[in-house]
Tab-separated table of C-alpha atoms in Angstrom:
chain	number	residue	atom	x	y	z
A	220	MET	CA	-17.767	0.657	24.763
A	221	ASN	CA	-19.016	3.543	23.335
A	222	ASN	CA	-18.381	3.184	19.235
A	223	CYS	CA	-15.975	6.253	19.540
A	224	SER	CA	-13.478	7.087	16.839
A	225	LYS	CA	-9.953	7.952	17.522
A	226	LEU	CA	-9.095	11.135	17.165
A	227	HIS	CA	-5.392	11.719	15.612
A	228	ASN	CA	-3.769	14.922	17.183
A	229	TYR	CA	-1.085	16.721	14.260
A	230	HIS	CA	0.857	19.267	15.558
A	231	VAL	CA	0.810	22.663	13.549
A	232	GLU	CA	4.299	24.500	13.191
A	233	ILE	CA	4.485	27.951	11.783
A	234	ASP	CA	6.895	29.651	10.295
A	235	LYS	CA	8.867	32.024	12.183
A	236	THR	CA	8.254	35.656	10.477
A	237	SER	CA	4.036	34.864	11.163
A	238	ASN	CA	4.430	34.474	13.863
A	239	LEU	CA	6.554	36.851	14.996
A	240	LEU	CA	3.626	39.199	12.482
A	241	ASP	CA	0.932	37.925	14.517
A	242	LYS	CA	1.419	39.381	17.306
A	243	CYS	CA	2.129	42.635	16.043
A	244	ARG	CA	-0.619	45.003	14.986
A	245	LEU	CA	-0.340	45.856	11.631
A	246	ASN	CA	-2.210	48.643	10.283
A	247	ILE	CA	-2.020	48.828	6.471
A	248	THR	CA	-2.693	52.207	5.247
A	249	TYR	CA	-1.718	52.467	1.232
A	250	PHE	CA	-2.403	49.977	-1.434
A	251	ALA	CA	-2.537	50.113	-5.247
A	252	ASN	CA	-1.424	48.814	-8.837
A	253	ARG	CA	0.044	50.961	-10.293
A	254	GLU	CA	-0.471	51.178	-14.071
A	255	SER	CA	2.183	53.776	-16.193
A	256	ASN	CA	3.918	54.936	-18.982
A	257	LYS	CA	5.481	58.164	-17.882
A	258	THR	CA	9.374	58.590	-17.236
A	259	SER	CA	9.041	59.751	-13.426
A	260	LEU	CA	6.881	57.036	-11.450
A	261	PHE	CA	7.418	59.853	-8.815
A	262	VAL	CA	9.442	62.550	-8.159
A	263	ASN	CA	11.135	62.357	-3.744
A	264	VAL	CA	8.372	61.303	-1.904
A	265	VAL	CA	9.064	60.173	1.816
A	266	VAL	CA	6.231	58.659	3.870
A	267	SER	CA	5.556	57.610	7.457
A	268	SER	CA	4.459	54.172	6.610
A	269	ILE	CA	6.831	51.260	6.028
A	270	LYS	CA	6.598	51.452	1.913
A	271	ILE	CA	6.840	47.912	-0.587
A	272	ILE	CA	7.304	48.274	-3.623
A	273	TYR	CA	6.600	44.965	-6.473
A	274	ILE	CA	7.415	44.857	-10.032
A	275	THR	CA	5.008	43.519	-12.300
A	276	LYS	CA	5.661	44.256	-15.223
A	277	GLY	CA	8.729	46.587	-16.410
A	278	GLU	CA	11.745	48.345	-15.392
A	279	CYS	CA	12.791	50.940	-13.076
A	280	ILE	CA	15.131	52.815	-11.100
A	281	CYS	CA	14.237	53.574	-7.818
A	282	THR	CA	16.759	55.561	-5.886
A	283	ILE	CA	16.798	56.645	-2.163
A	284	ASN	CA	18.933	58.231	-0.047
A	285	ASP	CA	20.753	58.793	-3.314
A	286	ARG	CA	21.398	55.102	-3.878
A	287	ARG	CA	19.875	53.941	-7.163
A	288	TYR	CA	18.712	50.488	-7.398
A	289	LYS	CA	17.450	48.873	-11.379
A	290	MET	CA	14.058	46.896	-10.576
A	291	GLN	CA	12.733	44.466	-12.552
A	292	GLU	CA	10.004	41.961	-12.990
A	293	ASN	CA	9.712	40.078	-10.105
A	294	ASP	CA	11.839	42.357	-7.912
A	295	ILE	CA	10.743	43.441	-4.747
A	296	ILE	CA	12.006	46.793	-2.396
A	297	ILE	CA	11.405	47.085	1.122
A	298	ILE	CA	11.321	51.535	1.881
A	299	PRO	CA	11.951	52.456	5.590
A	300	PRO	CA	9.701	55.146	6.741
A	301	TYR	CA	10.683	58.784	5.759
A	302	SER	CA	12.939	57.697	3.129
A	303	LEU	CA	13.648	60.143	0.484
A	304	HIS	CA	12.697	58.091	-2.860
A	305	SER	CA	12.883	58.599	-6.430
A	306	ALA	CA	11.477	56.010	-9.378
A	307	ASP	CA	11.830	56.228	-13.079
A	308	CYS	CA	10.478	53.870	-16.040
A	309	MET	CA	13.005	52.502	-17.755
A	310	SER	CA	10.435	51.056	-20.067
A	311	PRO	CA	7.985	51.716	-22.117
A	312	SER	CA	5.406	50.431	-20.222
A	313	LEU	CA	5.833	50.089	-15.827
A	314	ILE	CA	3.396	48.184	-13.686
A	315	SER	CA	4.369	47.792	-10.084
A	316	CYS	CA	2.176	47.146	-6.342
A	317	GLU	CA	2.662	49.462	-3.561
A	318	ILE	CA	1.741	48.394	-0.074
A	319	HIS	CA	2.063	50.544	3.487
A	320	PHE	CA	2.563	49.618	6.612
A	321	ASN	CA	2.786	50.333	10.410
A	322	ILE	CA	3.550	48.086	12.850
A	323	GLU	CA	1.570	49.717	15.640
A	324	PRO	CA	3.179	50.908	18.580
A	325	ILE	CA	6.003	52.362	17.545
A	326	ILE	CA	7.315	50.288	20.869
A	327	ASP	CA	6.690	47.439	18.382
A	328	GLU	CA	7.917	49.266	15.281
A	329	LEU	CA	10.959	49.682	16.228
A	330	ARG	CA	11.841	45.870	17.306
A	331	PHE	CA	10.402	44.853	13.950
A	332	LEU	CA	12.350	47.706	11.650
A	333	SER	CA	16.086	45.905	13.659
A	334	PHE	CA	14.480	42.338	13.378
A	335	PHE	CA	15.067	42.293	9.647
A	336	ASN	CA	17.189	44.430	9.043
A	337	ILE	CA	14.886	47.306	7.558
A	338	ASN	CA	16.792	50.536	9.106
A	339	SER	CA	18.327	51.034	5.387
A	340	PRO	CA	15.809	49.464	2.065
A	341	LYS	CA	15.918	46.024	1.444
A	342	TYR	CA	16.360	45.154	-2.016
A	343	ILE	CA	15.338	42.038	-3.426
A	344	LYS	CA	16.227	40.824	-6.900
A	345	ASP	CA	13.184	38.107	-8.377
A	346	GLY	CA	11.696	38.099	-5.165
A	347	THR	CA	8.217	36.991	-5.870
A	348	ASN	CA	6.977	33.152	-7.045
A	349	ASP	CA	3.583	32.040	-8.527
A	350	TYR	CA	1.549	32.759	-4.640
A	351	ILE	CA	2.415	36.084	-3.967
A	352	LYS	CA	1.637	36.536	-7.884
A	353	ASN	CA	-1.584	35.536	-7.707
A	354	LEU	CA	-2.465	37.333	-3.900
A	355	ILE	CA	-1.953	40.408	-5.330
A	356	ASN	CA	-4.333	39.661	-8.405
A	357	THR	CA	-6.766	38.142	-6.092
A	358	CYS	CA	-6.252	41.813	-3.665
A	359	ILE	CA	-6.320	44.024	-6.886
A	360	SER	CA	-9.214	41.977	-8.261
A	361	LEU	CA	-11.521	42.390	-4.662
A	362	GLU	CA	-10.185	46.145	-5.239
A	363	LYS	CA	-14.111	47.538	-6.817
A	364	THR	CA	-15.862	45.071	-4.588
A	365	THR	CA	-17.603	45.386	-0.898
A	366	LYS	CA	-15.578	42.496	0.552
A	367	TYR	CA	-13.473	44.747	2.337
A	368	ALA	CA	-12.548	42.084	4.727
A	369	LEU	CA	-10.497	40.220	3.245
A	370	HIS	CA	-8.945	42.114	1.082
A	371	TYR	CA	-7.204	44.537	4.346
A	372	GLN	CA	-6.824	40.008	5.099
A	373	LEU	CA	-4.937	39.193	2.009
A	374	GLN	CA	-3.370	42.572	1.285
A	375	ASN	CA	-1.709	41.457	5.258
A	376	LEU	CA	-0.921	38.177	4.080
A	377	ILE	CA	1.199	39.436	0.786
A	378	ILE	CA	3.118	41.197	3.624
A	379	GLN	CA	3.937	38.087	5.482
A	380	THR	CA	4.154	35.916	2.726
A	381	ILE	CA	6.755	38.501	0.935
A	382	LEU	CA	8.426	38.813	4.026
A	383	ASN	CA	8.903	34.843	4.671
A	384	THR	CA	10.084	33.929	1.023
A	385	CYS	CA	12.388	35.828	1.005
A	386	ALA	CA	14.476	36.045	3.841
A	387	VAL	CA	14.257	39.677	4.420
A	388	SER	CA	16.958	39.705	6.997
A	389	GLU	CA	19.726	36.934	7.416
A	390	SER	CA	19.637	38.243	11.458
A	391	GLN	CA	15.927	37.180	11.114
A	392	ASP	CA	16.726	33.630	12.235
A	393	LEU	CA	18.677	34.405	14.701
A	394	LEU	CA	16.733	36.712	16.285
A	395	LEU	CA	14.214	34.672	17.116
A	396	ASP	CA	16.300	31.038	17.644
A	397	HIS	CA	16.107	30.579	21.717
A	398	SER	CA	19.868	31.241	22.480
A	399	LYS	CA	20.604	33.158	25.919
A	400	GLU	CA	22.333	35.857	23.473
A	401	CYS	CA	19.559	36.133	20.968
A	402	LYS	CA	16.637	36.359	23.822
A	403	MET	CA	19.074	38.992	25.552
A	404	THR	CA	19.399	40.882	22.316
A	405	ASN	CA	15.224	40.734	22.175
A	406	ASN	CA	15.118	41.267	26.204
A	407	LEU	CA	17.393	45.043	25.174
A	408	LEU	CA	15.442	46.285	22.284
A	409	THR	CA	12.662	45.906	24.554
A	410	PHE	CA	14.196	48.164	26.999
A	411	ILE	CA	15.552	50.646	24.348
A	412	ALA	CA	12.030	50.764	23.158
A	413	GLU	CA	10.961	52.203	26.227
A	414	HIS	CA	13.898	54.002	27.121
A	415	ILE	CA	13.741	55.739	23.944
A	416	TYR	CA	12.901	58.798	25.629
A	417	GLU	CA	15.367	58.953	28.368
A	418	LYS	CA	19.139	59.326	27.496
A	419	LEU	CA	20.709	55.385	26.789
A	420	THR	CA	24.542	53.883	27.857
A	421	VAL	CA	25.478	50.590	27.516
A	422	GLN	CA	26.299	50.942	30.947
A	423	ASP	CA	22.983	51.437	31.657
A	424	CYS	CA	21.851	48.854	29.519
A	425	CYS	CA	24.148	46.821	31.769
A	426	ASP	CA	23.449	47.305	34.837
A	427	TYR	CA	19.550	46.139	34.308
A	428	PHE	CA	20.660	43.421	33.253
A	429	ASN	CA	23.007	42.232	35.376
A	430	VAL	CA	25.973	41.567	32.266
A	431	SER	CA	29.120	42.859	30.839
A	432	GLN	CA	29.599	44.900	27.974
A	433	SER	CA	30.942	42.174	26.401
A	434	TYR	CA	28.553	40.255	27.139
A	435	LEU	CA	26.245	42.171	26.182
A	436	TYR	CA	27.949	43.499	22.967
A	437	ARG	CA	28.629	39.899	21.564
A	438	CYS	CA	24.866	38.907	22.147
A	439	THR	CA	23.778	42.453	19.634
A	440	LYS	CA	26.724	41.738	17.586
A	441	LYS	CA	25.659	37.714	17.374
A	442	ALA	CA	21.718	38.459	16.563
A	443	LEU	CA	21.776	41.724	14.492
A	444	ASN	CA	25.837	42.504	13.867
A	445	CYS	CA	26.512	45.404	15.372
A	446	SER	CA	27.060	46.548	18.443
A	447	THR	CA	25.502	47.378	21.765
A	448	MET	CA	26.080	51.560	20.901
A	449	ASP	CA	24.487	51.042	17.070
A	450	LEU	CA	21.267	49.766	18.182
A	451	ILE	CA	20.957	52.725	20.719
A	452	ASN	CA	21.398	55.211	18.365
A	453	SER	CA	19.743	53.391	15.127
A	454	ASN	CA	16.323	53.150	17.509
A	455	LYS	CA	16.585	57.031	18.639
A	456	LEU	CA	17.195	57.509	15.086
A	457	ILE	CA	14.144	56.530	13.501
A	458	VAL	CA	12.459	58.612	16.589
A	459	ALA	CA	14.482	61.051	15.319
A	460	LYS	CA	12.866	61.395	12.063
A	461	ARG	CA	9.343	61.084	12.989
A	462	MET	CA	10.288	64.351	15.517
A	463	LEU	CA	11.377	66.004	12.881
A	464	LEU	CA	8.582	66.538	10.480
A	465	ASP	CA	6.821	67.692	13.776
A	466	ASN	CA	6.530	71.438	13.751
A	467	ASP	CA	6.194	70.865	17.586
A	468	TYR	CA	10.018	70.417	17.919
A	469	ASN	CA	13.437	72.184	16.964
A	470	ILE	CA	16.817	70.482	16.247
A	471	THR	CA	18.151	70.788	19.702
A	472	GLU	CA	14.852	69.921	21.783
A	473	ILE	CA	14.763	66.620	20.078
A	474	SER	CA	18.228	65.655	20.993
A	475	GLU	CA	17.780	66.680	24.526
A	476	LYS	CA	14.796	64.338	24.838
A	477	LEU	CA	16.660	61.319	23.008
A	478	GLY	CA	19.703	62.404	25.939
A	479	PHE	CA	21.485	62.207	22.823
A	480	SER	CA	24.771	63.915	24.509
A	481	SER	CA	24.186	67.390	22.427
A	482	THR	CA	23.144	68.325	19.514
A	483	TYR	CA	26.037	68.705	17.369
A	484	TYR	CA	27.381	64.894	18.055
A	485	PHE	CA	23.166	63.868	17.123
A	486	SER	CA	23.127	66.015	13.466
A	487	ARG	CA	26.879	63.968	12.452
A	488	LEU	CA	25.447	60.697	13.704
A	489	PHE	CA	22.451	61.222	11.572
A	490	LYS	CA	24.317	62.614	8.637
A	491	ASN	CA	27.044	60.035	9.083
A	492	THR	CA	23.388	57.337	8.759
A	493	PHE	CA	21.119	58.651	6.015
A	494	GLY	CA	23.840	61.180	3.913
A	495	ILE	CA	21.912	64.567	5.315
A	496	SER	CA	22.214	66.388	8.209
A	497	PRO	CA	18.584	66.735	10.673
A	498	SER	CA	18.027	70.275	9.149
A	499	GLN	CA	17.932	69.177	5.192
A	500	PHE	CA	16.436	66.419	6.426
A	501	LYS	CA	13.449	68.614	8.041
A	502	GLN	CA	13.088	71.542	4.968
A	503	MET	CA	13.268	68.651	1.840
A	504	TYR	CA	10.488	66.968	3.818
A	505	SER	CA	8.769	69.570	5.205
């Protein structure tokens, strides 16, 4: 008889946020620790990445698309891509941490923004804990070393931990559960992303999945608290922002390429959503 030790099997449960992010290709484009005593930290900035700002010390007013957020130590704000934003220091000095990242490819980024409800700014009051602070401090200490791989892995872990710890969206758990409605919404998000450059109607989605409009509405309402048409349009408008900054396309061409019924409808929907017209957006950010 072999004298072998019995191995015990342990089930390790990965949290839902990490499980989702592990399936995404996270591209971190910027990490910085800022210390400033200037009145304005930055003015009318726009970046193509998702941006996380964490206040380490001090107070500031962060203005995003004309909405003001008063931030202080331990507060976090997550800013969607292509959002005009400024920050004004409200204390003698301000220390903050910034992380910019994208999800690749664009189909996965559209799903990510919907999953975590980051189509508009997400402000988390007192959103950090000692673990996040230690991760950030370690990451900062590695900035001037040659340990690039470890530095990048820590940045990735900071993003995952912030999203997980702060419970960015109430819809997060719903989208990651196994109910029929939420599985349908997940499949619908993929279908919308794959057909983003087509004239897509609610009935087209219903025909593809062989369900009724009322059932599809019930699914998206439960998972994301929006209608099916709102979900289609919000995803199209994210892509429209990217295209508006590409000088190869004018507003009419973008409207046509994304399958909107008319340029007037596209422009009205854009302004109702973001507070400025497509032409104003293009002029401001170009």
